[in-house]
Amino acid sequence: MGRRTALGSVAMAGMCGAFFLLVHAVVLLILLLNQVTMVTGKTSCNPGEYEVGENLSCSRVCPAGYYVSTRIDQNHHIGACSPCPSGTFRAHPSEEPRCVPCAQCREDQEVVKRCSTTSDQECRCQPGKFYCDSEDCTESCFRCTRCGDGAILQPCTAINNTVCALNPESGEGPIPSLKSVKAKG
């Protein structure tokens, strides 16, 4: 009886070893096929789709940060998307043939966020100034109002002027209105 058990164990070990080798062979085959796909570098996109990026995925539109560099022709040949060049961006997926130039900050502004391939540059007024975009003024930065006795209800920010407890000119308050700031310039 002991001999039969020993033979059964040897047979079982042989089957486990064969199964182990089969699993390894399948894994190696999958890895090899994956490498062949990566080396050829071609994707089979459907008609009307674009090849996108280094991994060559397919899309009906180019993703944010890309533009259509090769158009799909009347025969539905596959087009291609390319990354936006430096100094340009595309914030949303599109079929546009070029990226949008990044905004430039004016001399009275500072950069809040640099331009990337997916977002425009953001600017704000330099410290001590605020941005005015109402109909009473042109789009520009104005010097923040200084409160006469230093009594500030609300400090100046990049988008709002100082609110003084008393009008620095008349002693009455609170102030300022945008028109009085514009007139002083």
PDB file of C-alpha atoms in Angstrom:
ATOM      1  CA  MET A   1       0.000   0.000   0.000  1.00  0.00           C
ATOM      2  CA  GLY A   2       2.861   2.372   0.765  1.00  0.00           C
ATOM      3  CA  ARG A   3       4.338   1.652  -2.652  1.00  0.00           C
ATOM      4  CA  ARG A   4       1.144   2.523  -4.507  1.00  0.00           C
ATOM      5  CA  THR A   5       0.937   5.904  -2.719  1.00  0.00           C
ATOM      6  CA  ALA A   6       4.529   6.721  -3.620  1.00  0.00           C
ATOM      7  CA  LEU A   7       3.874   5.949  -7.305  1.00  0.00           C
ATOM      8  CA  GLY A   8       0.728   8.102  -7.236  1.00  0.00           C
ATOM      9  CA  SER A   9       2.732  11.005  -5.794  1.00  0.00           C
ATOM     10  CA  VAL A  10       5.359  10.712  -8.536  1.00  0.00           C
ATOM     11  CA  ALA A  11       2.642  10.713 -11.237  1.00  0.00           C
ATOM     12  CA  MET A  12       0.941  13.727  -9.634  1.00  0.00           C
ATOM     13  CA  ALA A  13       4.252  15.626  -9.470  1.00  0.00           C
ATOM     14  CA  GLY A  14       4.812  14.890 -13.167  1.00  0.00           C
ATOM     15  CA  MET A  15       1.375  16.296 -14.074  1.00  0.00           C
ATOM     16  CA  CYS A  16       1.955  19.451 -11.976  1.00  0.00           C
ATOM     17  CA  GLY A  17       5.304  20.005 -13.665  1.00  0.00           C
ATOM     18  CA  ALA A  18       3.742  19.659 -17.126  1.00  0.00           C
ATOM     19  CA  PHE A  19       0.949  22.083 -16.210  1.00  0.00           C
ATOM     20  CA  PHE A  20       3.520  24.553 -14.862  1.00  0.00           C
ATOM     21  CA  LEU A  21       5.496  24.367 -18.134  1.00  0.00           C
ATOM     22  CA  LEU A  22       2.313  24.848 -20.190  1.00  0.00           C
ATOM     23  CA  VAL A  23       1.335  27.978 -18.208  1.00  0.00           C
ATOM     24  CA  HIS A  24       4.840  29.432 -18.681  1.00  0.00           C
ATOM     25  CA  ALA A  25       4.730  28.716 -22.417  1.00  0.00           C
ATOM     26  CA  VAL A  26       1.371  30.510 -22.770  1.00  0.00           C
ATOM     27  CA  VAL A  27       2.609  33.540 -20.805  1.00  0.00           C
ATOM     28  CA  LEU A  28       5.768  33.739 -22.934  1.00  0.00           C
ATOM     29  CA  LEU A  29       3.704  33.495 -26.127  1.00  0.00           C
ATOM     30  CA  ILE A  30       1.450  36.372 -24.997  1.00  0.00           C
ATOM     31  CA  LEU A  31       4.480  38.527 -24.145  1.00  0.00           C
ATOM     32  CA  LEU A  32       6.097  37.727 -27.500  1.00  0.00           C
ATOM     33  CA  LEU A  33       2.932  38.662 -29.436  1.00  0.00           C
ATOM     34  CA  ASN A  34       2.697  41.911 -27.484  1.00  0.00           C
ATOM     35  CA  GLN A  35       6.299  42.776 -28.432  1.00  0.00           C
ATOM     36  CA  VAL A  36       5.616  42.089 -32.125  1.00  0.00           C
ATOM     37  CA  THR A  37       2.650  44.504 -32.029  1.00  0.00           C
ATOM     38  CA  MET A  38       4.793  47.166 -30.354  1.00  0.00           C
ATOM     39  CA  VAL A  39       7.655  46.764 -32.868  1.00  0.00           C
ATOM     40  CA  THR A  40       5.433  47.018 -35.957  1.00  0.00           C
ATOM     41  CA  GLY A  41       3.894  50.203 -34.503  1.00  0.00           C
ATOM     42  CA  LYS A  42       0.697  49.925 -36.533  1.00  0.00           C
ATOM     43  CA  THR A  43      -2.789  50.007 -35.220  1.00  0.00           C
ATOM     44  CA  SER A  44      -5.800  49.009 -37.205  1.00  0.00           C
ATOM     45  CA  CYS A  45      -8.090  52.003 -36.755  1.00  0.00           C
ATOM     46  CA  ASN A  46     -11.563  51.955 -38.237  1.00  0.00           C
ATOM     47  CA  PRO A  47     -12.412  54.261 -41.144  1.00  0.00           C
ATOM     48  CA  GLY A  48     -12.964  57.805 -39.887  1.00  0.00           C
ATOM     49  CA  GLU A  49     -10.649  57.407 -36.878  1.00  0.00           C
ATOM     50  CA  TYR A  50      -7.275  58.993 -36.124  1.00  0.00           C
ATOM     51  CA  GLU A  51      -4.118  57.375 -34.782  1.00  0.00           C
ATOM     52  CA  VAL A  52      -3.257  59.139 -31.535  1.00  0.00           C
ATOM     53  CA  GLY A  53       0.064  59.390 -29.696  1.00  0.00           C
ATOM     54  CA  GLU A  54       2.965  57.015 -29.246  1.00  0.00           C
ATOM     55  CA  ASN A  55       0.736  54.120 -28.225  1.00  0.00           C
ATOM     56  CA  LEU A  56      -1.217  54.637 -31.487  1.00  0.00           C
ATOM     57  CA  SER A  57      -4.689  54.278 -30.033  1.00  0.00           C
ATOM     58  CA  CYS A  58      -7.663  55.134 -32.258  1.00  0.00           C
ATOM     59  CA  SER A  59     -10.148  57.970 -31.815  1.00  0.00           C
ATOM     60  CA  ARG A  60     -12.877  59.747 -33.827  1.00  0.00           C
ATOM     61  CA  VAL A  61     -11.380  63.098 -32.740  1.00  0.00           C
ATOM     62  CA  CYS A  62      -7.949  64.159 -31.540  1.00  0.00           C
ATOM     63  CA  PRO A  63      -7.787  64.416 -27.738  1.00  0.00           C
ATOM     64  CA  ALA A  64      -7.013  67.601 -25.808  1.00  0.00           C
ATOM     65  CA  GLY A  65      -3.385  68.598 -26.391  1.00  0.00           C
ATOM     66  CA  TYR A  66      -3.379  67.242 -29.979  1.00  0.00           C
ATOM     67  CA  TYR A  67      -4.347  68.498 -33.442  1.00  0.00           C
ATOM     68  CA  VAL A  68      -5.189  66.725 -36.707  1.00  0.00           C
ATOM     69  CA  SER A  69      -1.853  66.523 -38.522  1.00  0.00           C
ATOM     70  CA  THR A  70      -3.050  64.212 -41.303  1.00  0.00           C
ATOM     71  CA  ARG A  71      -6.641  64.510 -42.511  1.00  0.00           C
ATOM     72  CA  ILE A  72      -8.859  61.589 -43.397  1.00  0.00           C
ATOM     73  CA  ASP A  73      -9.436  61.748 -47.148  1.00  0.00           C
ATOM     74  CA  GLN A  74     -12.527  60.851 -49.201  1.00  0.00           C
ATOM     75  CA  ASN A  75     -11.430  57.217 -49.266  1.00  0.00           C
ATOM     76  CA  HIS A  76     -11.510  57.115 -45.465  1.00  0.00           C
ATOM     77  CA  HIS A  77      -7.774  56.575 -45.109  1.00  0.00           C
ATOM     78  CA  ILE A  78      -6.677  56.860 -41.527  1.00  0.00           C
ATOM     79  CA  GLY A  79      -5.589  60.296 -40.349  1.00  0.00           C
ATOM     80  CA  ALA A  80      -3.189  61.102 -37.530  1.00  0.00           C
ATOM     81  CA  CYS A  81      -3.077  63.332 -34.462  1.00  0.00           C
ATOM     82  CA  SER A  82       0.098  65.084 -33.316  1.00  0.00           C
ATOM     83  CA  PRO A  83       0.887  66.841 -30.015  1.00  0.00           C
ATOM     84  CA  CYS A  84       0.449  70.623 -29.921  1.00  0.00           C
ATOM     85  CA  PRO A  85       3.772  72.423 -30.461  1.00  0.00           C
ATOM     86  CA  SER A  86       5.292  74.513 -27.680  1.00  0.00           C
ATOM     87  CA  GLY A  87       3.428  77.792 -27.147  1.00  0.00           C
ATOM     88  CA  THR A  88       0.107  76.368 -28.345  1.00  0.00           C
ATOM     89  CA  PHE A  89      -2.707  74.351 -26.773  1.00  0.00           C
ATOM     90  CA  ARG A  90      -5.961  72.543 -27.476  1.00  0.00           C
ATOM     91  CA  ALA A  91      -8.160  72.344 -24.342  1.00  0.00           C
ATOM     92  CA  HIS A  92     -10.797  69.920 -25.665  1.00  0.00           C
ATOM     93  CA  PRO A  93     -10.969  66.994 -28.087  1.00  0.00           C
ATOM     94  CA  SER A  94     -11.416  68.268 -31.643  1.00  0.00           C
ATOM     95  CA  GLU A  95     -10.847  67.748 -35.346  1.00  0.00           C
ATOM     96  CA  GLU A  96      -9.033  71.087 -35.791  1.00  0.00           C
ATOM     97  CA  PRO A  97      -5.934  71.186 -38.026  1.00  0.00           C
ATOM     98  CA  ARG A  98      -3.901  73.351 -35.633  1.00  0.00           C
ATOM     99  CA  CYS A  99      -3.574  74.247 -31.972  1.00  0.00           C
ATOM    100  CA  VAL A 100      -4.458  77.649 -30.497  1.00  0.00           C
ATOM    101  CA  PRO A 101      -1.627  80.088 -29.624  1.00  0.00           C
ATOM    102  CA  CYS A 102      -1.193  80.637 -25.874  1.00  0.00           C
ATOM    103  CA  ALA A 103      -2.231  83.984 -24.377  1.00  0.00           C
ATOM    104  CA  GLN A 104       0.513  86.468 -23.564  1.00  0.00           C
ATOM    105  CA  CYS A 105       0.430  88.381 -20.286  1.00  0.00           C
ATOM    106  CA  ARG A 106       0.563  92.166 -20.580  1.00  0.00           C
ATOM    107  CA  GLU A 107       3.254  94.235 -18.857  1.00  0.00           C
ATOM    108  CA  ASP A 108       0.923  95.040 -15.944  1.00  0.00           C
ATOM    109  CA  GLN A 109       0.170  91.338 -15.364  1.00  0.00           C
ATOM    110  CA  GLU A 110       1.964  88.303 -14.001  1.00  0.00           C
ATOM    111  CA  VAL A 111       1.676  84.624 -14.945  1.00  0.00           C
ATOM    112  CA  VAL A 112      -0.537  82.546 -12.645  1.00  0.00           C
ATOM    113  CA  LYS A 113      -0.356  79.335 -14.669  1.00  0.00           C
ATOM    114  CA  ARG A 114       1.945  78.595 -17.603  1.00  0.00           C
ATOM    115  CA  CYS A 115       0.542  77.408 -20.914  1.00  0.00           C
ATOM    116  CA  SER A 116       0.537  73.639 -21.434  1.00  0.00           C
ATOM    117  CA  THR A 117      -0.568  71.577 -24.410  1.00  0.00           C
ATOM    118  CA  THR A 118      -4.030  71.230 -22.800  1.00  0.00           C
ATOM    119  CA  SER A 119      -4.591  74.656 -21.191  1.00  0.00           C
ATOM    120  CA  ASP A 120      -4.026  78.330 -21.938  1.00  0.00           C
ATOM    121  CA  GLN A 121      -1.719  80.573 -19.935  1.00  0.00           C
ATOM    122  CA  GLU A 122      -3.490  82.400 -17.093  1.00  0.00           C
ATOM    123  CA  CYS A 123      -2.568  85.952 -16.125  1.00  0.00           C
ATOM    124  CA  ARG A 124      -3.581  88.304 -13.315  1.00  0.00           C
ATOM    125  CA  CYS A 125      -2.809  91.866 -12.305  1.00  0.00           C
ATOM    126  CA  GLN A 126       0.448  92.400 -10.464  1.00  0.00           C
ATOM    127  CA  PRO A 127       0.276  92.994  -6.697  1.00  0.00           C
ATOM    128  CA  GLY A 128      -1.081  96.459  -5.883  1.00  0.00           C
ATOM    129  CA  LYS A 129      -3.375  96.441  -8.925  1.00  0.00           C
ATOM    130  CA  PHE A 130      -6.782  94.965  -9.758  1.00  0.00           C
ATOM    131  CA  TYR A 131      -8.432  93.880 -13.014  1.00  0.00           C
ATOM    132  CA  CYS A 132     -11.422  95.825 -14.319  1.00  0.00           C
ATOM    133  CA  ASP A 133     -13.669  94.253 -16.933  1.00  0.00           C
ATOM    134  CA  SER A 134     -16.894  96.237 -16.477  1.00  0.00           C
ATOM    135  CA  GLU A 135     -18.347  98.446 -19.213  1.00  0.00           C
ATOM    136  CA  ASP A 136     -17.021 101.502 -17.339  1.00  0.00           C
ATOM    137  CA  CYS A 137     -13.411 100.654 -18.103  1.00  0.00           C
ATOM    138  CA  THR A 138     -11.220  99.016 -20.679  1.00  0.00           C
ATOM    139  CA  GLU A 139      -9.750  95.639 -19.896  1.00  0.00           C
ATOM    140  CA  SER A 140      -6.695  96.548 -17.875  1.00  0.00           C
ATOM    141  CA  CYS A 141      -5.177  96.648 -14.415  1.00  0.00           C
ATOM    142  CA  PHE A 142      -5.762  99.685 -12.197  1.00  0.00           C
ATOM    143  CA  ARG A 143      -3.812 100.788  -9.152  1.00  0.00           C
ATOM    144  CA  CYS A 144      -5.536  99.805  -5.899  1.00  0.00           C
ATOM    145  CA  THR A 145      -7.084 102.628  -3.872  1.00  0.00           C
ATOM    146  CA  ARG A 146      -5.183 103.594  -0.718  1.00  0.00           C
ATOM    147  CA  CYS A 147      -7.334 104.333   2.276  1.00  0.00           C
ATOM    148  CA  GLY A 148      -6.502 107.690   3.891  1.00  0.00           C
ATOM    149  CA  ASP A 149      -6.422 106.660   7.529  1.00  0.00           C
ATOM    150  CA  GLY A 150      -5.642 103.016   6.811  1.00  0.00           C
ATOM    151  CA  ALA A 151      -9.161 101.805   7.677  1.00  0.00           C
ATOM    152  CA  ILE A 152      -9.710  99.029   5.137  1.00  0.00           C
ATOM    153  CA  LEU A 153     -13.003  97.146   4.977  1.00  0.00           C
ATOM    154  CA  GLN A 154     -11.849  94.856   2.179  1.00  0.00           C
ATOM    155  CA  PRO A 155      -8.262  94.613   0.884  1.00  0.00           C
ATOM    156  CA  CYS A 156      -7.419  94.917  -2.790  1.00  0.00           C
ATOM    157  CA  THR A 157      -7.145  91.628  -4.703  1.00  0.00           C
ATOM    158  CA  ALA A 158      -6.220  90.823  -8.285  1.00  0.00           C
ATOM    159  CA  ILE A 159      -9.916  91.172  -9.238  1.00  0.00           C
ATOM    160  CA  ASN A 160     -11.368  93.667  -6.715  1.00  0.00           C
ATOM    161  CA  ASN A 161     -10.329  97.151  -5.627  1.00  0.00           C
ATOM    162  CA  THR A 162      -9.791  98.117  -1.988  1.00  0.00           C
ATOM    163  CA  VAL A 163     -12.927  99.030  -0.037  1.00  0.00           C
ATOM    164  CA  CYS A 164     -12.117 101.806   2.447  1.00  0.00           C
ATOM    165  CA  ALA A 165     -14.115 102.557   5.605  1.00  0.00           C
ATOM    166  CA  LEU A 166     -14.079 106.239   4.610  1.00  0.00           C
ATOM    167  CA  ASN A 167     -13.732 107.911   1.219  1.00  0.00           C
ATOM    168  CA  PRO A 168     -10.084 109.023   0.996  1.00  0.00           C
ATOM    169  CA  GLU A 169     -11.169 112.232  -0.814  1.00  0.00           C
ATOM    170  CA  SER A 170     -14.294 113.326   1.093  1.00  0.00           C
ATOM    171  CA  GLY A 171     -14.007 111.522   4.417  1.00  0.00           C
ATOM    172  CA  GLU A 172     -17.403 109.889   3.806  1.00  0.00           C
ATOM    173  CA  GLY A 173     -17.689 106.203   3.208  1.00  0.00           C
ATOM    174  CA  PRO A 174     -17.661 103.378   2.388  1.00  0.00           C
ATOM    175  CA  ILE A 175     -15.930 103.682  -0.999  1.00  0.00           C
ATOM    176  CA  PRO A 176     -14.792 103.407  -3.764  1.00  0.00           C
ATOM    177  CA  SER A 177     -16.957 103.198  -6.795  1.00  0.00           C
ATOM    178  CA  LEU A 178     -15.227 102.026  -9.935  1.00  0.00           C
ATOM    179  CA  LYS A 179     -15.896 105.351 -11.675  1.00  0.00           C
ATOM    180  CA  SER A 180     -13.976 107.322  -9.039  1.00  0.00           C
ATOM    181  CA  VAL A 181     -11.035 104.945  -9.399  1.00  0.00           C
ATOM    182  CA  LYS A 182     -11.104 105.246 -13.201  1.00  0.00           C
ATOM    183  CA  ALA A 183     -11.212 109.028 -13.080  1.00  0.00           C
ATOM    184  CA  LYS A 184      -8.129 109.080 -10.829  1.00  0.00           C
ATOM    185  CA  GLY A 185      -6.397 106.541 -13.142  1.00  0.00           C
TER     186      GLY A 185
END
